JSON list of C-alpha atoms in Angstrom, two decimals:
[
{"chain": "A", "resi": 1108, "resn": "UNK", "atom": "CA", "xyz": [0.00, 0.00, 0.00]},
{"chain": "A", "resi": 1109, "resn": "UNK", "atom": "CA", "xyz": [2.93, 2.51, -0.64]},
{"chain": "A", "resi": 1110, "resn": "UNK", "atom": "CA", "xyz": [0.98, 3.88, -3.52]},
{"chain": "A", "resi": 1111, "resn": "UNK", "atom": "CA", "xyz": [-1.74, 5.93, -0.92]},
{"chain": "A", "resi": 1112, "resn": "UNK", "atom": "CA", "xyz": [0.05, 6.18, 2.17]},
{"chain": "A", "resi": 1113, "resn": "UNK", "atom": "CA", "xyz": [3.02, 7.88, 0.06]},
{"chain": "A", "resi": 1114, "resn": "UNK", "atom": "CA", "xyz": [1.14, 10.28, -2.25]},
{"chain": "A", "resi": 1115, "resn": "UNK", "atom": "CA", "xyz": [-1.98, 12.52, -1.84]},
{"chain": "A", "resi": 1116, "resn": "UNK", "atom": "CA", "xyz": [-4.60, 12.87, -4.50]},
{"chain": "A", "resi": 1117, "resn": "UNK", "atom": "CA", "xyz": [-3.12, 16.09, -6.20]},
{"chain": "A", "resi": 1118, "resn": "UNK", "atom": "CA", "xyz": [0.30, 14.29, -6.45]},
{"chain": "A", "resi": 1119, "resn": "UNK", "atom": "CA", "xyz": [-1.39, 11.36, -7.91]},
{"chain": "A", "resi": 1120, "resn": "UNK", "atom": "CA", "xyz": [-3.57, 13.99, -10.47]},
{"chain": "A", "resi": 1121, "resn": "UNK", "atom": "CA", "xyz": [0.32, 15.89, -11.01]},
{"chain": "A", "resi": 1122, "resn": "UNK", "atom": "CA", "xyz": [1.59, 12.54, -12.00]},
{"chain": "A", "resi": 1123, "resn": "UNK", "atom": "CA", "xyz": [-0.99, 11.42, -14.18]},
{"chain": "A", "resi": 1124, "resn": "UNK", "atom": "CA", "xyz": [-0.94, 15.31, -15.88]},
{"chain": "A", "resi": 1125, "resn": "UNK", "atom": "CA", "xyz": [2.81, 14.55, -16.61]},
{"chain": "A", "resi": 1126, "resn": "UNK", "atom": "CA", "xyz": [1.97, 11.48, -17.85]},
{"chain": "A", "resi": 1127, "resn": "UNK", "atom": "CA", "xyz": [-0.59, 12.50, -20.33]},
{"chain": "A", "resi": 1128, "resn": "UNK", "atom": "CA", "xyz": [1.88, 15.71, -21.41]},
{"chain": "A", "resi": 1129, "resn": "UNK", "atom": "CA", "xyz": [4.13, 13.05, -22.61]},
{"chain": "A", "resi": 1130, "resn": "UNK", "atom": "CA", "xyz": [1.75, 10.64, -24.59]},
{"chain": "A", "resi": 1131, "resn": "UNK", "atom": "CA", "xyz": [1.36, 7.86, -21.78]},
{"chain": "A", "resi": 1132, "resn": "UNK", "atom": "CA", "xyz": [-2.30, 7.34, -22.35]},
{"chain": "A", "resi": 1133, "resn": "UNK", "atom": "CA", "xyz": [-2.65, 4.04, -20.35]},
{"chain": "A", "resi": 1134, "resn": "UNK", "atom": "CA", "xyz": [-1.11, 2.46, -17.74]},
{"chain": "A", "resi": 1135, "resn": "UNK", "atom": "CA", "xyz": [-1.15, 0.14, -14.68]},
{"chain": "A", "resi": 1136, "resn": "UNK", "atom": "CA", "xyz": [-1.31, 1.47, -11.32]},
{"chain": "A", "resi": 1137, "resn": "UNK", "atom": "CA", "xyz": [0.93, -0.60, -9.08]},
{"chain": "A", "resi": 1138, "resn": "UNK", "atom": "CA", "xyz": [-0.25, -1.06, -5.81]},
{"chain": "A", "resi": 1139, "resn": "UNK", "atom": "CA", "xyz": [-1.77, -4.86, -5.32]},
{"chain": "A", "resi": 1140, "resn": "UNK", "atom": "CA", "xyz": [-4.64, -2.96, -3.06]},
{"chain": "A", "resi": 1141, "resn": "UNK", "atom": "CA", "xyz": [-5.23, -0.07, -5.39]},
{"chain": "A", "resi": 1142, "resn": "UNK", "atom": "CA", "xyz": [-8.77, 0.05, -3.99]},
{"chain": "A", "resi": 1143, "resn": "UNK", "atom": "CA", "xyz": [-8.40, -0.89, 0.07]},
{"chain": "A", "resi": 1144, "resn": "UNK", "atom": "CA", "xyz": [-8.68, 2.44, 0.78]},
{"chain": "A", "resi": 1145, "resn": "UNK", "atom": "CA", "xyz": [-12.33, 3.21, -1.39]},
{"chain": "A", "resi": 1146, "resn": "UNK", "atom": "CA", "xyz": [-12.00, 6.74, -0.23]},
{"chain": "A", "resi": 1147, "resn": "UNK", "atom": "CA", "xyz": [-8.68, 7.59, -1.89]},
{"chain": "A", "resi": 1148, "resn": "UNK", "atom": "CA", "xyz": [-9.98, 5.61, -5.12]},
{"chain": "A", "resi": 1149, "resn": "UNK", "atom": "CA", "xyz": [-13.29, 7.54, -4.91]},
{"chain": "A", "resi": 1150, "resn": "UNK", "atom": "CA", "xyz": [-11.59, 11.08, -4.31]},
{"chain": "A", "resi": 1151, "resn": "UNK", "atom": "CA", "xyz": [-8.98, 10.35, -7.22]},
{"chain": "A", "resi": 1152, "resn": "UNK", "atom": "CA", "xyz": [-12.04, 9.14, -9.54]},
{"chain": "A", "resi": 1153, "resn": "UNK", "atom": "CA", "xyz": [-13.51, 11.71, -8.99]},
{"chain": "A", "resi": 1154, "resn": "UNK", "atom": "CA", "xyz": [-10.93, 14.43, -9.63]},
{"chain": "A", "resi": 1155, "resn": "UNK", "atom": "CA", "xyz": [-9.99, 12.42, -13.17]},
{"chain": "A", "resi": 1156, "resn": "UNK", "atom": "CA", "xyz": [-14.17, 12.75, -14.08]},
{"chain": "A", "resi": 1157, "resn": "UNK", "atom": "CA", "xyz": [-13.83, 16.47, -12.48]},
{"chain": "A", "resi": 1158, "resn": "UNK", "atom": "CA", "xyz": [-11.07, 17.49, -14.66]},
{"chain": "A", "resi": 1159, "resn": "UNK", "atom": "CA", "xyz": [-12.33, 15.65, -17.60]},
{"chain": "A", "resi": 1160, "resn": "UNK", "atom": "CA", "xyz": [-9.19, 13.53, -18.40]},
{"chain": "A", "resi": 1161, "resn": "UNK", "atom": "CA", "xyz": [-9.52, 11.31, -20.40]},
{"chain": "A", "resi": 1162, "resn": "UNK", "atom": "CA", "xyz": [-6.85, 8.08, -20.69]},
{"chain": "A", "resi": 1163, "resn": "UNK", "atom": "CA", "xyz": [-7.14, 4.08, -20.27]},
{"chain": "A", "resi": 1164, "resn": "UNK", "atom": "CA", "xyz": [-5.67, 2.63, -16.64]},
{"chain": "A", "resi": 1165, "resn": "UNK", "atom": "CA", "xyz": [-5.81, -0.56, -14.78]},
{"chain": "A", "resi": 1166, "resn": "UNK", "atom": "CA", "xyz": [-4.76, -1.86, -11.18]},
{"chain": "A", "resi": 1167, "resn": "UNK", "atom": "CA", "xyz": [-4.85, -4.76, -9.22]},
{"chain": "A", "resi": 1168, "resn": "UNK", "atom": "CA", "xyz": [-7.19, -5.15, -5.92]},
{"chain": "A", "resi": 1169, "resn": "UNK", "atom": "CA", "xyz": [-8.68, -8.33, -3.80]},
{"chain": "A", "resi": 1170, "resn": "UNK", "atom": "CA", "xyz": [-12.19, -9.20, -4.34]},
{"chain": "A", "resi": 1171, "resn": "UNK", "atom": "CA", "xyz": [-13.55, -7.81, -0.80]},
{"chain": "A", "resi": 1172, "resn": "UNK", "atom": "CA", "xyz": [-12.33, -4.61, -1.90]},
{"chain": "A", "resi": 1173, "resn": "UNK", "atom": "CA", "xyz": [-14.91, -3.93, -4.62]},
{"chain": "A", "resi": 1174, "resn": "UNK", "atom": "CA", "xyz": [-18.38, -2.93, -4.35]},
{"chain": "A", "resi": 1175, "resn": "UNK", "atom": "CA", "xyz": [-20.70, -1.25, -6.87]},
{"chain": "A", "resi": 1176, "resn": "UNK", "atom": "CA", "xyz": [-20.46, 2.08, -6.24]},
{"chain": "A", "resi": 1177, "resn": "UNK", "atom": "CA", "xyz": [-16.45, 1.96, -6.42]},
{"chain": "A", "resi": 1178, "resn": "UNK", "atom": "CA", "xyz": [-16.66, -0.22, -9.66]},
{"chain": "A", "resi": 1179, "resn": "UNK", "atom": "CA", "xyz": [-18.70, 2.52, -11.89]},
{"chain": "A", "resi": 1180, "resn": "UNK", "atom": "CA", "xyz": [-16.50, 5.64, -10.73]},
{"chain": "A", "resi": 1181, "resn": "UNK", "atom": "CA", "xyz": [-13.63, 3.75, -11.04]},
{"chain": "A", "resi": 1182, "resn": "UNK", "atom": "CA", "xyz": [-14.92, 2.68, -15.29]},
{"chain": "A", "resi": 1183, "resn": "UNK", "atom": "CA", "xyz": [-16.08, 6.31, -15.96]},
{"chain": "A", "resi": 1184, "resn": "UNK", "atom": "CA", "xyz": [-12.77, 7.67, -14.65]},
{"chain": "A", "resi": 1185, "resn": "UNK", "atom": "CA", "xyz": [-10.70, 5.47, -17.64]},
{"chain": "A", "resi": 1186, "resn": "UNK", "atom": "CA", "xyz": [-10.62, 1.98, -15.15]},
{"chain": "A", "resi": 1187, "resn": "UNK", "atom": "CA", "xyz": [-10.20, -0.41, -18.22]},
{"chain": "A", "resi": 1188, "resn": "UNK", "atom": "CA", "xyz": [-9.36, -3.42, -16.26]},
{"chain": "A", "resi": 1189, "resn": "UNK", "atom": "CA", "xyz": [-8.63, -5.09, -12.95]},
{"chain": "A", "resi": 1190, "resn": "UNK", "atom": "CA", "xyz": [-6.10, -8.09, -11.52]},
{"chain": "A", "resi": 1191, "resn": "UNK", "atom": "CA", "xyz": [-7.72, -9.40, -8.80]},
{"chain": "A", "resi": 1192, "resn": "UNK", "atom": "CA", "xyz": [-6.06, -12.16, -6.33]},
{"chain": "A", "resi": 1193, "resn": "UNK", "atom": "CA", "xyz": [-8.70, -15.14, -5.78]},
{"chain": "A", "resi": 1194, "resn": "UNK", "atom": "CA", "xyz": [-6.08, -17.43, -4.93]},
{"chain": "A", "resi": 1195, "resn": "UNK", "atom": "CA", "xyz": [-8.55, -20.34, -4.10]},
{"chain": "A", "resi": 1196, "resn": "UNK", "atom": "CA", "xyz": [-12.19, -20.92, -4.16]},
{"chain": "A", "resi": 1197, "resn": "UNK", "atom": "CA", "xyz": [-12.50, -23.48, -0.95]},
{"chain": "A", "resi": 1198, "resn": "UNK", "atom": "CA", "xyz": [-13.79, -21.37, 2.05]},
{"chain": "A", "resi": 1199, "resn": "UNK", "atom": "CA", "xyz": [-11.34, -24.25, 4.00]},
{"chain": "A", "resi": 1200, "resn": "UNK", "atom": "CA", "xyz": [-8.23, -22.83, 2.04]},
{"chain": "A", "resi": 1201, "resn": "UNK", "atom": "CA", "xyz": [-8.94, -19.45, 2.08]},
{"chain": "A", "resi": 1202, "resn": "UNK", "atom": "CA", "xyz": [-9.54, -19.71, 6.12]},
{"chain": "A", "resi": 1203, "resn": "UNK", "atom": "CA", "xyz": [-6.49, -21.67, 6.69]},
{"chain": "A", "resi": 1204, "resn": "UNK", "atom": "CA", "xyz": [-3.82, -18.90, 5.09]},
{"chain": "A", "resi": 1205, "resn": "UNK", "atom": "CA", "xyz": [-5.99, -16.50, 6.59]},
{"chain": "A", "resi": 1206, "resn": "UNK", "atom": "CA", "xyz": [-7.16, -14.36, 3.28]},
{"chain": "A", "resi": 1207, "resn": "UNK", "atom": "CA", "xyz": [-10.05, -12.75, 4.39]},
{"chain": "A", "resi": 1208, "resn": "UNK", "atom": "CA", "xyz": [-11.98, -13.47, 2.01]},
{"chain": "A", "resi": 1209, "resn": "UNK", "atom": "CA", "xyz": [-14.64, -16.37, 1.53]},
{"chain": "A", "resi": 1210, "resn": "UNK", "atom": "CA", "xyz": [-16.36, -18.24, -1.84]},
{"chain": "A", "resi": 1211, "resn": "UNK", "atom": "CA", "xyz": [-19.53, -15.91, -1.82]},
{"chain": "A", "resi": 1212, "resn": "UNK", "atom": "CA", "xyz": [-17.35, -12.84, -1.77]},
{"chain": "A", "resi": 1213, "resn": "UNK", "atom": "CA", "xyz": [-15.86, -14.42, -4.76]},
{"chain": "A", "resi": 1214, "resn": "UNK", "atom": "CA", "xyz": [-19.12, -14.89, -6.20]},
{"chain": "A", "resi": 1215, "resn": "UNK", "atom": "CA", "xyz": [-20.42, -12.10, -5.53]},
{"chain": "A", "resi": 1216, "resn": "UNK", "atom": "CA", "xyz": [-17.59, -9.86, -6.65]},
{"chain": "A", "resi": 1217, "resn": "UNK", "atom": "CA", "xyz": [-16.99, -12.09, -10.13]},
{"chain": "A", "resi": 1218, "resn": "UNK", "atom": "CA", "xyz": [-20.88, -11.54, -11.19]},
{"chain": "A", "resi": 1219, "resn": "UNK", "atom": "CA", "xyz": [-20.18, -7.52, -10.20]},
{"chain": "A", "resi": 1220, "resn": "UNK", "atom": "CA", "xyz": [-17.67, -7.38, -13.00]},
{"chain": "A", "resi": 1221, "resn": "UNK", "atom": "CA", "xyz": [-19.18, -9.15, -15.37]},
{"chain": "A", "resi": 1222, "resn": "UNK", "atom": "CA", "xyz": [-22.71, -6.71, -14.61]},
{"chain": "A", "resi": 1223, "resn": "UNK", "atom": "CA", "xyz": [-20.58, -3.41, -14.74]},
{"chain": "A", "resi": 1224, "resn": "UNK", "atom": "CA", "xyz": [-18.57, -4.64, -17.83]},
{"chain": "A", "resi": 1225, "resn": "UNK", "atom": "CA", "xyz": [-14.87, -3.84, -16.24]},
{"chain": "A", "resi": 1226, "resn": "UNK", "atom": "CA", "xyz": [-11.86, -6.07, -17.78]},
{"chain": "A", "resi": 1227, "resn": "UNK", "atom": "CA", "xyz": [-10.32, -8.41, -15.51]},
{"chain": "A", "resi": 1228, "resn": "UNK", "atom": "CA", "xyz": [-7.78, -11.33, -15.09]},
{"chain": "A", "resi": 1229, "resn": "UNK", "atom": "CA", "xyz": [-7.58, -13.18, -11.97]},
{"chain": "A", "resi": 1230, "resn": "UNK", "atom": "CA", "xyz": [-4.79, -14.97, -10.14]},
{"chain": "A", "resi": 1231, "resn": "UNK", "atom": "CA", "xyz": [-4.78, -17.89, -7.96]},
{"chain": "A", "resi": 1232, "resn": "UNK", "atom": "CA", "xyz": [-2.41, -19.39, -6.24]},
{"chain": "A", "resi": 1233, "resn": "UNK", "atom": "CA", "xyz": [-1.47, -23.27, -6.42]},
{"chain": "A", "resi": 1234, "resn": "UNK", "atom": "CA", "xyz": [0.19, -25.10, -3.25]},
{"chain": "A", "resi": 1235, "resn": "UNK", "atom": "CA", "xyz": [-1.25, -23.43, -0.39]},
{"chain": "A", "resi": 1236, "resn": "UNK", "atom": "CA", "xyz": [-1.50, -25.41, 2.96]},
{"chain": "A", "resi": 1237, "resn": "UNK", "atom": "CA", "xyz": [-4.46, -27.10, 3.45]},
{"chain": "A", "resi": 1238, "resn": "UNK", "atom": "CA", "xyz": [-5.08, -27.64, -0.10]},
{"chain": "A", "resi": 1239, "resn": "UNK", "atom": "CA", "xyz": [-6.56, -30.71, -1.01]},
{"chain": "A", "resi": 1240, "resn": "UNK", "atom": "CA", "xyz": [-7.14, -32.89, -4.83]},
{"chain": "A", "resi": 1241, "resn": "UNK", "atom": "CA", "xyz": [-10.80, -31.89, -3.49]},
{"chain": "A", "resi": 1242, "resn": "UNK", "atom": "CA", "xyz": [-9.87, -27.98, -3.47]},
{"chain": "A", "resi": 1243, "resn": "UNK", "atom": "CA", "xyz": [-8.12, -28.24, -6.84]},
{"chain": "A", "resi": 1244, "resn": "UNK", "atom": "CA", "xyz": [-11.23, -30.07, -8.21]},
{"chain": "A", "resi": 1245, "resn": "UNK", "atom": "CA", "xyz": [-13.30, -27.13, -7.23]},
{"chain": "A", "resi": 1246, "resn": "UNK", "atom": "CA", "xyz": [-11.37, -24.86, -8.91]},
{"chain": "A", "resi": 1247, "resn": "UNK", "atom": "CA", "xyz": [-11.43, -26.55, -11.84]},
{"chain": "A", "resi": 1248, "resn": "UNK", "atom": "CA", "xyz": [-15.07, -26.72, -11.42]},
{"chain": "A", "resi": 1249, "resn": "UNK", "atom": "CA", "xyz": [-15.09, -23.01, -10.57]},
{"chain": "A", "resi": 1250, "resn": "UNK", "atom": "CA", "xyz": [-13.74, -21.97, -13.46]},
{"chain": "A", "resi": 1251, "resn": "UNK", "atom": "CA", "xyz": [-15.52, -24.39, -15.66]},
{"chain": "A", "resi": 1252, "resn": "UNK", "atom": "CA", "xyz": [-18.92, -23.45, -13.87]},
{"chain": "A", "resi": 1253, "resn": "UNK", "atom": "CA", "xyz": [-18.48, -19.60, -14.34]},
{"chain": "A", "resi": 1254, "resn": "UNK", "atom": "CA", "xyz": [-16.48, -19.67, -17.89]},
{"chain": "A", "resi": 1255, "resn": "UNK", "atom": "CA", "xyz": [-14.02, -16.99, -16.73]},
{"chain": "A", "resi": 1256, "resn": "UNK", "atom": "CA", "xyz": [-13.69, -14.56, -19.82]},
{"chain": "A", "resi": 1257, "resn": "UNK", "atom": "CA", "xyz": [-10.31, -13.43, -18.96]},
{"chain": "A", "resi": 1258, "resn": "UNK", "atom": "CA", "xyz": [-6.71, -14.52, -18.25]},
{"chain": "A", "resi": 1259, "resn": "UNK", "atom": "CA", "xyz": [-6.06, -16.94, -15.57]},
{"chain": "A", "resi": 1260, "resn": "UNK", "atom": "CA", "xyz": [-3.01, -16.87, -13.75]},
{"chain": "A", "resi": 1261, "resn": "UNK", "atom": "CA", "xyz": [-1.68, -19.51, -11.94]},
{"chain": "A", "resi": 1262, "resn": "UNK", "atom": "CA", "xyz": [1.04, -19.24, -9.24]},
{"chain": "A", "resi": 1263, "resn": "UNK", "atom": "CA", "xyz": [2.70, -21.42, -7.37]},
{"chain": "A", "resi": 1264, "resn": "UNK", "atom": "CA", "xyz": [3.24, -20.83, -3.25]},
{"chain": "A", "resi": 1265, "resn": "UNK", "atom": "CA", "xyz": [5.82, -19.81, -1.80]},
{"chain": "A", "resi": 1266, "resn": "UNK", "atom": "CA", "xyz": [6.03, -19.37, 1.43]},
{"chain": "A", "resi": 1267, "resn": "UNK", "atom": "CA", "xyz": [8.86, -16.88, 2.55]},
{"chain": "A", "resi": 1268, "resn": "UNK", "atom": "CA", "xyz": [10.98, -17.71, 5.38]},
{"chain": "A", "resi": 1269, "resn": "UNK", "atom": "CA", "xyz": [10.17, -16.60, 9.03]},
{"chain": "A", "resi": 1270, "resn": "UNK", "atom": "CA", "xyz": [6.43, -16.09, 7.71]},
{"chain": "A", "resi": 1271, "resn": "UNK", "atom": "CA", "xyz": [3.36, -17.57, 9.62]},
{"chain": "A", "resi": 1272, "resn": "UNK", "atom": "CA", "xyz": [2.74, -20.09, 6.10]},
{"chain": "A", "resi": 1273, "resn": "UNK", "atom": "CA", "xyz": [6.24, -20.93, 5.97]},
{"chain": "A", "resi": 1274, "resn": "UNK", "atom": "CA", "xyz": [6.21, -22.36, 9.48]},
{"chain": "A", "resi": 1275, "resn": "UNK", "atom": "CA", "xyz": [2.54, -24.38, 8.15]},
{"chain": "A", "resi": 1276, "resn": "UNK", "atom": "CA", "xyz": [4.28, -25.94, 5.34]},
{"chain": "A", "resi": 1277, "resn": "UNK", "atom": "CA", "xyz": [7.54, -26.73, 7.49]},
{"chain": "A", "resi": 1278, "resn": "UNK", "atom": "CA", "xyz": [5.10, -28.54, 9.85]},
{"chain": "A", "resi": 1279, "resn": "UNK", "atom": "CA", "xyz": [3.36, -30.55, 7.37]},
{"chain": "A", "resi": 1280, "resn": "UNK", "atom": "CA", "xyz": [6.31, -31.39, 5.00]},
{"chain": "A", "resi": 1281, "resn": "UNK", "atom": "CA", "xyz": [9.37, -32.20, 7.35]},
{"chain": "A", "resi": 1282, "resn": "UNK", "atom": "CA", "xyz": [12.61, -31.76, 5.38]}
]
């Protein structure tokens, strides 16, 4: 979360000015929680509609951190597309790693997309503890089921050392 806690909305609306004054006319904000803070995303929205500027950007978010509201701002302010993490479709899974997010939400903020008609890819994330043939089943079903109309990307865990998962996967896989 660099992205908001480092820069204000003007600097944001300097940078993008500069941007535009030489010929970027699209590009990816990098922050992998672009829209945690819906304030910040709603304030900069709205300064882009405000000002009229017009230019093609996407970012990357989680799929509890989109709603309605923050989808259609975001799409008439130039949002052409959105990465979000699913990383697994088993409410046991996403529990276990502690993602905060559950299958519903997943759901739920999939068929939002597709209603609003914003771009997006999703990743998920192969190898986590807990996960099962059962869990891997489901999201092949998952995907097969909802016909994703975007890229997939798969990734495969890896736990860092000293972190919470890489102590799980030390416990269940013994070197």
């Amino acid at each position: 979360p660099l992205f908001r806690s480092r820069y204000s909305v003007a600097h944001v609306m300097t940078e993008i000015r500069d941007m535009l004054a030489h010929k970027v006319n699209s590009f990816f904000i990098i922050d992998q929680l672009f829209t945690e803070d819906r304030n910040f995303v709603i304030e900069l929205c709205n300064k882009i509609i405000e000002e009229k500027i017009n230019f093609s950007w996407s970012c990357q978010t989680r799929i509890d951190h989109i709603d309605s509201e923050l989808l259609q701002i975001m799409k008439k302010a130039g949002c052409s597309g959105i990465w979000i993490g699913i990383e697994s479709v088993t409410d046991e899974v996403l529990s276990l790693n502690k993602k905060g997010t559950t299958y519903q939400q997943i759901v739920d903020g999939i068929d939002l997309l597709k209603e609003i008609d914003i771009n997006f890819n999703v990743f998920f994330m192969l190898g986590m503890p807990g996960e099962t043939k059962e869990s891997l089943s489901a999201l092949y079903n998952f995907m097969s089921h909802y016909k994703l109309p975007c890229t997939k990307s798969f990734m495969v865990c890896t736990p860092r050392y000293g972190t919470e998962m890489y102590t799980m996967a030390e416990i269940e896989h013994p070197s």
